[in-house]
Amino acid sequence: MKEAPKKINVVPFPELRQDPVSGDWILISQKRSLRPDQFEGEEEREIFPKKDCPFEDPQASGNGPFMIRIPADTRKEWTMQLIPNKYPAVSTYGKTSIEKYGPYQVAAAIGYHDVLITRDHFNNFPKLSPADAFNVFKVFQERYLQVARDRRIAYVSIFHNWGPKAGASIFHPHYQIISIPVIPSDVAHSLAGSTRFMKKNHRCVHCDLISFERKEKKRIIFENESAVAFTPFVSREPLEFRVFPKKHLPYFEDTPDKEMKLVVQVLHKSLSLFEKKFRNVDYNFFIHTAPIKNKRKYGHYHWHIEIQPKINISAGFELSTGIEITALDPNEAAMVIRGKKK
Ligand SMILES: [Zn+2]
Ligand SMILES: [Zn+2]
């Protein structure tokens, strides 16, 4: 049952806002007629039948053997398993040397492309038990530490696509890890921005953002003693939010279990709240962390998780300028996701 549509207060601007980390500008421009429930759309999520699902028995469907399994004891039923992607975007073999091709530079796309499958066909991340949600992140960490030993790898991208609009080609909930020999440009901007801020202010930019958001309280979705979720003041998508460990932790892979459990709890709780309101909205979440290459150079970085619902369609203005137009005030977004006033 859908609740009766509620009109929300319209913010008294279009306003340009600059992200202090990436330097990117965005434009908050809320339509007068907008109701947050419009983001849900009319379409119900399509459920792919379990009997045809290739992830019910990954090995019987032609996938490779698992690399990590929980529980490790194979006499017991698996709850999650990490396998090599059947159609990898990168290749495990090759050198990282860059070659010239006319005016261009090319290199072999070496790396690893892994898929983590959780057992239940219907239980996406917010529906996992807290223990399984934590185990998903423990597998991420374990695999991260394995690939970090390969000296060719510069960065490990860990992400989840939920729903076809977010790029999931298989319905069954799964998570991906792609390890690559270069530092990707978005991460490079984030690293450069945090370095710039540190040089100027002698503080971590993300620690500053966290303390500002916790003081303002307007955009907080959920927090516990060790982690916090909020909609960024500079949101690129309506309903976008981020999860940060409160403690300054640069390296995802080195985060102690005690902190990780509480970070995962905040992600799990926030996505449950999100799904209660917007169960048919597809989304991606991904981790941003200090890279493997020159690891110790980035002690001022602060790892976090970004959750981006698939709502915006990039049109001419976005494509020609890189400025995203966000149609919902992040203050309203946090309030709608929390499901209660204040
Ligand atoms: Zn399935
Ligand atoms: Zn920090």
PDB file of C-alpha atoms in Angstrom, residues 56-277:
ATOM      1  CA  GLU A  56      21.379 -20.913  -7.198  1.00  0.00           C
ATOM      2  CA  ASP A  57      24.182 -23.383  -7.914  1.00  0.00           C
ATOM      3  CA  PRO A  58      26.976 -21.263  -9.431  1.00  0.00           C
ATOM      4  CA  GLN A  59      29.311 -24.178 -10.272  1.00  0.00           C
ATOM      5  CA  ALA A  60      26.545 -26.218 -11.966  1.00  0.00           C
ATOM      6  CA  SER A  61      25.860 -23.105 -14.124  1.00  0.00           C
ATOM      7  CA  GLY A  62      29.411 -23.172 -15.472  1.00  0.00           C
ATOM      8  CA  ASN A  63      31.109 -20.789 -13.037  1.00  0.00           C
ATOM      9  CA  GLY A  64      34.585 -21.436 -11.690  1.00  0.00           C
ATOM     10  CA  PRO A  65      35.309 -22.856  -8.219  1.00  0.00           C
ATOM     11  CA  PHE A  66      34.855 -20.574  -5.218  1.00  0.00           C
ATOM     12  CA  MET A  67      37.862 -18.629  -3.939  1.00  0.00           C
ATOM     13  CA  ILE A  68      36.333 -17.750  -0.574  1.00  0.00           C
ATOM     14  CA  ARG A  69      33.380 -19.516   0.987  1.00  0.00           C
ATOM     15  CA  ILE A  70      31.345 -18.953   4.130  1.00  0.00           C
ATOM     16  CA  PRO A  71      31.286 -21.155   6.050  1.00  0.00           C
ATOM     17  CA  ALA A  72      34.693 -22.488   5.027  1.00  0.00           C
ATOM     18  CA  ASP A  73      33.589 -26.005   6.027  1.00  0.00           C
ATOM     19  CA  THR A  74      32.259 -27.490   2.751  1.00  0.00           C
ATOM     20  CA  ARG A  75      30.190 -30.104   4.590  1.00  0.00           C
ATOM     21  CA  LYS A  76      27.902 -27.256   5.571  1.00  0.00           C
ATOM     22  CA  GLU A  77      25.527 -25.368   3.269  1.00  0.00           C
ATOM     23  CA  TRP A  78      27.146 -22.194   1.873  1.00  0.00           C
ATOM     24  CA  THR A  79      25.794 -18.777   2.837  1.00  0.00           C
ATOM     25  CA  MET A  80      28.041 -16.834   0.448  1.00  0.00           C
ATOM     26  CA  GLN A  81      30.808 -17.568  -2.047  1.00  0.00           C
ATOM     27  CA  LEU A  82      33.284 -15.505  -4.014  1.00  0.00           C
ATOM     28  CA  ILE A  83      33.892 -16.719  -7.565  1.00  0.00           C
ATOM     29  CA  PRO A  84      35.734 -15.355 -10.611  1.00  0.00           C
ATOM     30  CA  ASN A  85      33.333 -13.499 -12.931  1.00  0.00           C
ATOM     31  CA  LYS A  86      32.405 -15.739 -15.866  1.00  0.00           C
ATOM     32  CA  TYR A  87      32.646 -12.708 -18.184  1.00  0.00           C
ATOM     33  CA  PRO A  88      35.508 -10.692 -16.669  1.00  0.00           C
ATOM     34  CA  ALA A  89      36.029  -7.047 -17.650  1.00  0.00           C
ATOM     35  CA  VAL A  90      39.793  -7.455 -17.080  1.00  0.00           C
ATOM     36  CA  SER A  91      42.312 -10.226 -17.675  1.00  0.00           C
ATOM     37  CA  THR A  92      44.485 -11.884 -15.042  1.00  0.00           C
ATOM     38  CA  TYR A  93      47.462 -12.315 -17.380  1.00  0.00           C
ATOM     39  CA  GLY A  94      49.691  -9.661 -18.885  1.00  0.00           C
ATOM     40  CA  LYS A  95      52.100  -6.875 -18.113  1.00  0.00           C
ATOM     41  CA  THR A  96      51.191  -3.382 -17.017  1.00  0.00           C
ATOM     42  CA  SER A  97      53.580  -1.645 -19.431  1.00  0.00           C
ATOM     43  CA  ILE A  98      52.076   1.279 -21.320  1.00  0.00           C
ATOM     44  CA  GLU A  99      52.637   1.368 -25.057  1.00  0.00           C
ATOM     45  CA  LYS A 100      52.278   4.028 -27.715  1.00  0.00           C
ATOM     46  CA  TYR A 101      49.695   3.771 -30.436  1.00  0.00           C
ATOM     47  CA  GLY A 102      49.895   6.891 -32.606  1.00  0.00           C
ATOM     48  CA  PRO A 103      48.882   9.767 -30.346  1.00  0.00           C
ATOM     49  CA  TYR A 104      47.420   7.327 -27.790  1.00  0.00           C
ATOM     50  CA  GLN A 105      48.676   5.292 -24.853  1.00  0.00           C
ATOM     51  CA  VAL A 106      47.460   1.751 -24.342  1.00  0.00           C
ATOM     52  CA  ALA A 107      48.029  -0.923 -21.718  1.00  0.00           C
ATOM     53  CA  ALA A 108      46.731  -4.441 -21.194  1.00  0.00           C
ATOM     54  CA  ALA A 109      43.701  -4.330 -18.873  1.00  0.00           C
ATOM     55  CA  ILE A 110      45.088  -6.729 -16.327  1.00  0.00           C
ATOM     56  CA  GLY A 111      43.388  -7.364 -13.029  1.00  0.00           C
ATOM     57  CA  TYR A 112      40.775  -9.490 -11.279  1.00  0.00           C
ATOM     58  CA  HIS A 113      37.015  -9.472 -11.603  1.00  0.00           C
ATOM     59  CA  ASP A 114      35.267 -11.331  -8.796  1.00  0.00           C
ATOM     60  CA  VAL A 115      31.645 -11.876  -7.853  1.00  0.00           C
ATOM     61  CA  LEU A 116      30.355 -12.471  -4.334  1.00  0.00           C
ATOM     62  CA  ILE A 117      27.044 -14.337  -4.282  1.00  0.00           C
ATOM     63  CA  THR A 118      24.879 -14.474  -1.168  1.00  0.00           C
ATOM     64  CA  ARG A 119      22.776 -17.614  -0.842  1.00  0.00           C
ATOM     65  CA  ASP A 120      19.173 -16.431  -0.914  1.00  0.00           C
ATOM     66  CA  HIS A 121      17.626 -15.494  -4.253  1.00  0.00           C
ATOM     67  CA  PHE A 122      15.422 -12.761  -2.747  1.00  0.00           C
ATOM     68  CA  ASN A 123      17.447 -11.342   0.138  1.00  0.00           C
ATOM     69  CA  ASN A 124      19.268  -8.262  -1.089  1.00  0.00           C
ATOM     70  CA  PHE A 125      21.600  -6.371   1.255  1.00  0.00           C
ATOM     71  CA  PRO A 126      18.998  -4.816   3.593  1.00  0.00           C
ATOM     72  CA  LYS A 127      17.268  -8.207   3.907  1.00  0.00           C
ATOM     73  CA  LEU A 128      20.445 -10.074   4.957  1.00  0.00           C
ATOM     74  CA  SER A 129      20.854 -10.920   8.639  1.00  0.00           C
ATOM     75  CA  PRO A 130      23.228  -8.509  10.433  1.00  0.00           C
ATOM     76  CA  ALA A 131      25.764 -11.378  10.654  1.00  0.00           C
ATOM     77  CA  ASP A 132      25.638 -12.038   6.891  1.00  0.00           C
ATOM     78  CA  ALA A 133      25.810  -8.309   6.082  1.00  0.00           C
ATOM     79  CA  PHE A 134      29.003  -8.156   8.161  1.00  0.00           C
ATOM     80  CA  ASN A 135      30.361 -11.286   6.454  1.00  0.00           C
ATOM     81  CA  VAL A 136      29.883  -9.665   3.032  1.00  0.00           C
ATOM     82  CA  PHE A 137      32.281  -6.938   4.166  1.00  0.00           C
ATOM     83  CA  LYS A 138      34.657  -9.471   5.733  1.00  0.00           C
ATOM     84  CA  VAL A 139      34.877 -11.265   2.361  1.00  0.00           C
ATOM     85  CA  PHE A 140      35.544  -7.894   0.664  1.00  0.00           C
ATOM     86  CA  GLN A 141      38.390  -7.297   3.111  1.00  0.00           C
ATOM     87  CA  GLU A 142      39.851 -10.783   2.739  1.00  0.00           C
ATOM     88  CA  ARG A 143      39.839 -10.602  -1.057  1.00  0.00           C
ATOM     89  CA  TYR A 144      41.240  -7.049  -0.970  1.00  0.00           C
ATOM     90  CA  LEU A 145      44.218  -8.251   1.067  1.00  0.00           C
ATOM     91  CA  GLN A 146      44.764 -11.150  -1.372  1.00  0.00           C
ATOM     92  CA  VAL A 147      44.848  -9.013  -4.527  1.00  0.00           C
ATOM     93  CA  ALA A 148      46.890  -6.303  -2.788  1.00  0.00           C
ATOM     94  CA  ARG A 149      49.809  -8.761  -2.866  1.00  0.00           C
ATOM     95  CA  ASP A 150      49.832  -8.554  -6.690  1.00  0.00           C
ATOM     96  CA  ARG A 151      52.213  -5.679  -7.376  1.00  0.00           C
ATOM     97  CA  ARG A 152      50.511  -4.869 -10.691  1.00  0.00           C
ATOM     98  CA  ILE A 153      47.312  -3.789  -8.927  1.00  0.00           C
ATOM     99  CA  ALA A 154      46.841  -0.101  -8.062  1.00  0.00           C
ATOM    100  CA  TYR A 155      43.202   0.051  -6.985  1.00  0.00           C
ATOM    101  CA  VAL A 156      40.410  -2.274  -5.887  1.00  0.00           C
ATOM    102  CA  SER A 157      36.860  -1.229  -6.725  1.00  0.00           C
ATOM    103  CA  ILE A 158      34.166  -2.855  -4.577  1.00  0.00           C
ATOM    104  CA  PHE A 159      30.551  -2.258  -5.529  1.00  0.00           C
ATOM    105  CA  HIS A 160      26.995  -3.541  -5.626  1.00  0.00           C
ATOM    106  CA  ASN A 161      24.473  -3.046  -8.410  1.00  0.00           C
ATOM    107  CA  TRP A 162      20.876  -3.530  -7.303  1.00  0.00           C
ATOM    108  CA  GLY A 163      18.338  -3.641 -10.110  1.00  0.00           C
ATOM    109  CA  PRO A 164      18.614  -3.436 -13.900  1.00  0.00           C
ATOM    110  CA  LYS A 165      18.776   0.383 -13.983  1.00  0.00           C
ATOM    111  CA  ALA A 166      21.833   0.137 -11.724  1.00  0.00           C
ATOM    112  CA  GLY A 167      23.461  -2.306 -14.141  1.00  0.00           C
ATOM    113  CA  ALA A 168      22.649  -5.667 -12.522  1.00  0.00           C
ATOM    114  CA  SER A 169      22.248  -8.184 -15.349  1.00  0.00           C
ATOM    115  CA  ILE A 170      21.376 -11.023 -12.946  1.00  0.00           C
ATOM    116  CA  PHE A 171      18.551 -10.577 -10.414  1.00  0.00           C
ATOM    117  CA  HIS A 172      20.091 -12.765  -7.695  1.00  0.00           C
ATOM    118  CA  PRO A 173      21.839 -10.445  -5.179  1.00  0.00           C
ATOM    119  CA  HIS A 174      25.584 -10.282  -5.821  1.00  0.00           C
ATOM    120  CA  TYR A 175      28.529  -7.945  -5.238  1.00  0.00           C
ATOM    121  CA  GLN A 176      31.566  -7.293  -7.397  1.00  0.00           C
ATOM    122  CA  ILE A 177      35.246  -6.611  -6.870  1.00  0.00           C
ATOM    123  CA  ILE A 178      37.298  -5.344  -9.812  1.00  0.00           C
ATOM    124  CA  SER A 179      41.034  -4.840  -9.248  1.00  0.00           C
ATOM    125  CA  ILE A 180      42.839  -2.661 -11.794  1.00  0.00           C
ATOM    126  CA  PRO A 181      46.400  -1.449 -12.542  1.00  0.00           C
ATOM    127  CA  VAL A 182      45.535   2.287 -12.528  1.00  0.00           C
ATOM    128  CA  ILE A 183      44.049   4.712 -10.020  1.00  0.00           C
ATOM    129  CA  PRO A 184      40.655   5.649 -11.516  1.00  0.00           C
ATOM    130  CA  SER A 185      39.930   9.323 -12.152  1.00  0.00           C
ATOM    131  CA  ASP A 186      37.092   9.715  -9.609  1.00  0.00           C
ATOM    132  CA  VAL A 187      39.304   8.285  -6.883  1.00  0.00           C
ATOM    133  CA  ALA A 188      42.240  10.408  -8.094  1.00  0.00           C
ATOM    134  CA  HIS A 189      40.086  13.568  -7.756  1.00  0.00           C
ATOM    135  CA  SER A 190      38.959  12.539  -4.305  1.00  0.00           C
ATOM    136  CA  LEU A 191      42.568  11.825  -3.247  1.00  0.00           C
ATOM    137  CA  ALA A 192      43.869  15.080  -4.740  1.00  0.00           C
ATOM    138  CA  GLY A 193      41.057  17.067  -3.112  1.00  0.00           C
ATOM    139  CA  SER A 194      41.676  15.590   0.318  1.00  0.00           C
ATOM    140  CA  THR A 195      45.435  16.163  -0.068  1.00  0.00           C
ATOM    141  CA  ARG A 196      44.808  19.813  -0.988  1.00  0.00           C
ATOM    142  CA  PHE A 197      42.523  20.300   2.021  1.00  0.00           C
ATOM    143  CA  MET A 198      45.026  18.636   4.357  1.00  0.00           C
ATOM    144  CA  LYS A 199      47.895  20.858   3.158  1.00  0.00           C
ATOM    145  CA  LYS A 200      45.818  23.990   3.656  1.00  0.00           C
ATOM    146  CA  ASN A 201      43.945  23.179   6.873  1.00  0.00           C
ATOM    147  CA  HIS A 202      46.001  20.390   8.474  1.00  0.00           C
ATOM    148  CA  ARG A 203      42.845  18.349   8.914  1.00  0.00           C
ATOM    149  CA  CYS A 204      40.987  15.566   7.102  1.00  0.00           C
ATOM    150  CA  VAL A 205      38.252  17.036   4.901  1.00  0.00           C
ATOM    151  CA  HIS A 206      35.933  14.109   5.567  1.00  0.00           C
ATOM    152  CA  CYS A 207      36.386  14.377   9.352  1.00  0.00           C
ATOM    153  CA  ASP A 208      35.347  18.040   8.943  1.00  0.00           C
ATOM    154  CA  LEU A 209      32.285  17.102   6.884  1.00  0.00           C
ATOM    155  CA  ILE A 210      31.278  14.470   9.445  1.00  0.00           C
ATOM    156  CA  SER A 211      31.546  16.878  12.366  1.00  0.00           C
ATOM    157  CA  PHE A 212      29.620  19.573  10.457  1.00  0.00           C
ATOM    158  CA  GLU A 213      26.831  17.145   9.550  1.00  0.00           C
ATOM    159  CA  ARG A 214      26.615  15.802  13.109  1.00  0.00           C
ATOM    160  CA  LYS A 215      26.395  19.357  14.455  1.00  0.00           C
ATOM    161  CA  GLU A 216      23.747  20.432  11.919  1.00  0.00           C
ATOM    162  CA  LYS A 217      21.794  17.156  12.255  1.00  0.00           C
ATOM    163  CA  LYS A 218      19.624  18.063   9.242  1.00  0.00           C
ATOM    164  CA  ARG A 219      20.929  15.436   6.863  1.00  0.00           C
ATOM    165  CA  ILE A 220      21.663  12.535   9.244  1.00  0.00           C
ATOM    166  CA  ILE A 221      19.826   9.309   8.376  1.00  0.00           C
ATOM    167  CA  PHE A 222      21.197   7.047  11.099  1.00  0.00           C
ATOM    168  CA  GLU A 223      24.225   6.812  13.362  1.00  0.00           C
ATOM    169  CA  ASN A 224      25.726   4.639  16.075  1.00  0.00           C
ATOM    170  CA  GLU A 225      28.825   5.104  18.234  1.00  0.00           C
ATOM    171  CA  SER A 226      31.256   4.340  15.377  1.00  0.00           C
ATOM    172  CA  ALA A 227      29.578   5.285  12.081  1.00  0.00           C
ATOM    173  CA  VAL A 228      27.168   7.754  10.521  1.00  0.00           C
ATOM    174  CA  ALA A 229      24.994   7.927   7.374  1.00  0.00           C
ATOM    175  CA  PHE A 230      23.955  11.261   5.887  1.00  0.00           C
ATOM    176  CA  THR A 231      22.776  12.783   2.626  1.00  0.00           C
ATOM    177  CA  PRO A 232      25.634  15.009   1.393  1.00  0.00           C
ATOM    178  CA  PHE A 233      24.990  18.771   1.287  1.00  0.00           C
ATOM    179  CA  VAL A 234      26.424  18.500  -2.243  1.00  0.00           C
ATOM    180  CA  SER A 235      24.307  15.574  -3.494  1.00  0.00           C
ATOM    181  CA  ARG A 236      24.696  14.512  -7.116  1.00  0.00           C
ATOM    182  CA  GLU A 237      21.498  12.424  -7.056  1.00  0.00           C
ATOM    183  CA  PRO A 238      18.234  12.843  -5.160  1.00  0.00           C
ATOM    184  CA  LEU A 239      18.253  10.469  -2.137  1.00  0.00           C
ATOM    185  CA  GLU A 240      22.004   9.847  -2.405  1.00  0.00           C
ATOM    186  CA  PHE A 241      23.700   9.125   0.916  1.00  0.00           C
ATOM    187  CA  ARG A 242      27.088   8.166   2.361  1.00  0.00           C
ATOM    188  CA  VAL A 243      28.283   6.075   5.279  1.00  0.00           C
ATOM    189  CA  PHE A 244      31.479   6.993   7.143  1.00  0.00           C
ATOM    190  CA  PRO A 245      33.358   5.450  10.028  1.00  0.00           C
ATOM    191  CA  LYS A 246      33.528   8.250  12.625  1.00  0.00           C
ATOM    192  CA  LYS A 247      37.117   7.422  13.467  1.00  0.00           C
ATOM    193  CA  HIS A 248      39.676   8.616  10.906  1.00  0.00           C
ATOM    194  CA  LEU A 249      40.378   5.374   9.007  1.00  0.00           C
ATOM    195  CA  PRO A 250      42.157   5.701   5.619  1.00  0.00           C
ATOM    196  CA  TYR A 251      42.294   2.030   4.664  1.00  0.00           C
ATOM    197  CA  PHE A 252      39.171  -0.064   4.220  1.00  0.00           C
ATOM    198  CA  GLU A 253      41.181  -3.276   4.325  1.00  0.00           C
ATOM    199  CA  ASP A 254      42.790  -2.477   7.705  1.00  0.00           C
ATOM    200  CA  THR A 255      39.567  -1.522   9.491  1.00  0.00           C
ATOM    201  CA  PRO A 256      39.222  -3.542  12.719  1.00  0.00           C
ATOM    202  CA  ASP A 257      36.160  -5.810  13.109  1.00  0.00           C
ATOM    203  CA  LYS A 258      34.793  -3.682  15.943  1.00  0.00           C
ATOM    204  CA  GLU A 259      34.517  -0.609  13.685  1.00  0.00           C
ATOM    205  CA  MET A 260      33.551  -2.572  10.578  1.00  0.00           C
ATOM    206  CA  LYS A 261      30.601  -4.172  12.364  1.00  0.00           C
ATOM    207  CA  LEU A 262      29.214  -0.760  13.269  1.00  0.00           C
ATOM    208  CA  VAL A 263      29.840   0.722   9.797  1.00  0.00           C
ATOM    209  CA  VAL A 264      27.977  -2.236   8.265  1.00  0.00           C
ATOM    210  CA  GLN A 265      25.183  -1.801  10.824  1.00  0.00           C
ATOM    211  CA  VAL A 266      24.693   1.814   9.700  1.00  0.00           C
ATOM    212  CA  LEU A 267      24.680   0.830   5.995  1.00  0.00           C
ATOM    213  CA  HIS A 268      22.274  -2.032   6.669  1.00  0.00           C
ATOM    214  CA  LYS A 269      19.893   0.107   8.726  1.00  0.00           C
ATOM    215  CA  SER A 270      19.972   3.050   6.275  1.00  0.00           C
ATOM    216  CA  LEU A 271      19.307   0.817   3.263  1.00  0.00           C
ATOM    217  CA  SER A 272      16.444  -0.870   5.167  1.00  0.00           C
ATOM    218  CA  LEU A 273      14.907   2.559   5.794  1.00  0.00           C
ATOM    219  CA  PHE A 274      15.498   3.493   2.143  1.00  0.00           C
ATOM    220  CA  GLU A 275      13.886   0.280   0.900  1.00  0.00           C
ATOM    221  CA  LYS A 276      10.851   0.770   3.122  1.00  0.00           C
ATOM    222  CA  LYS A 277      10.106   3.992   1.231  1.00  0.00           C
TER     223      LYS A 277
END
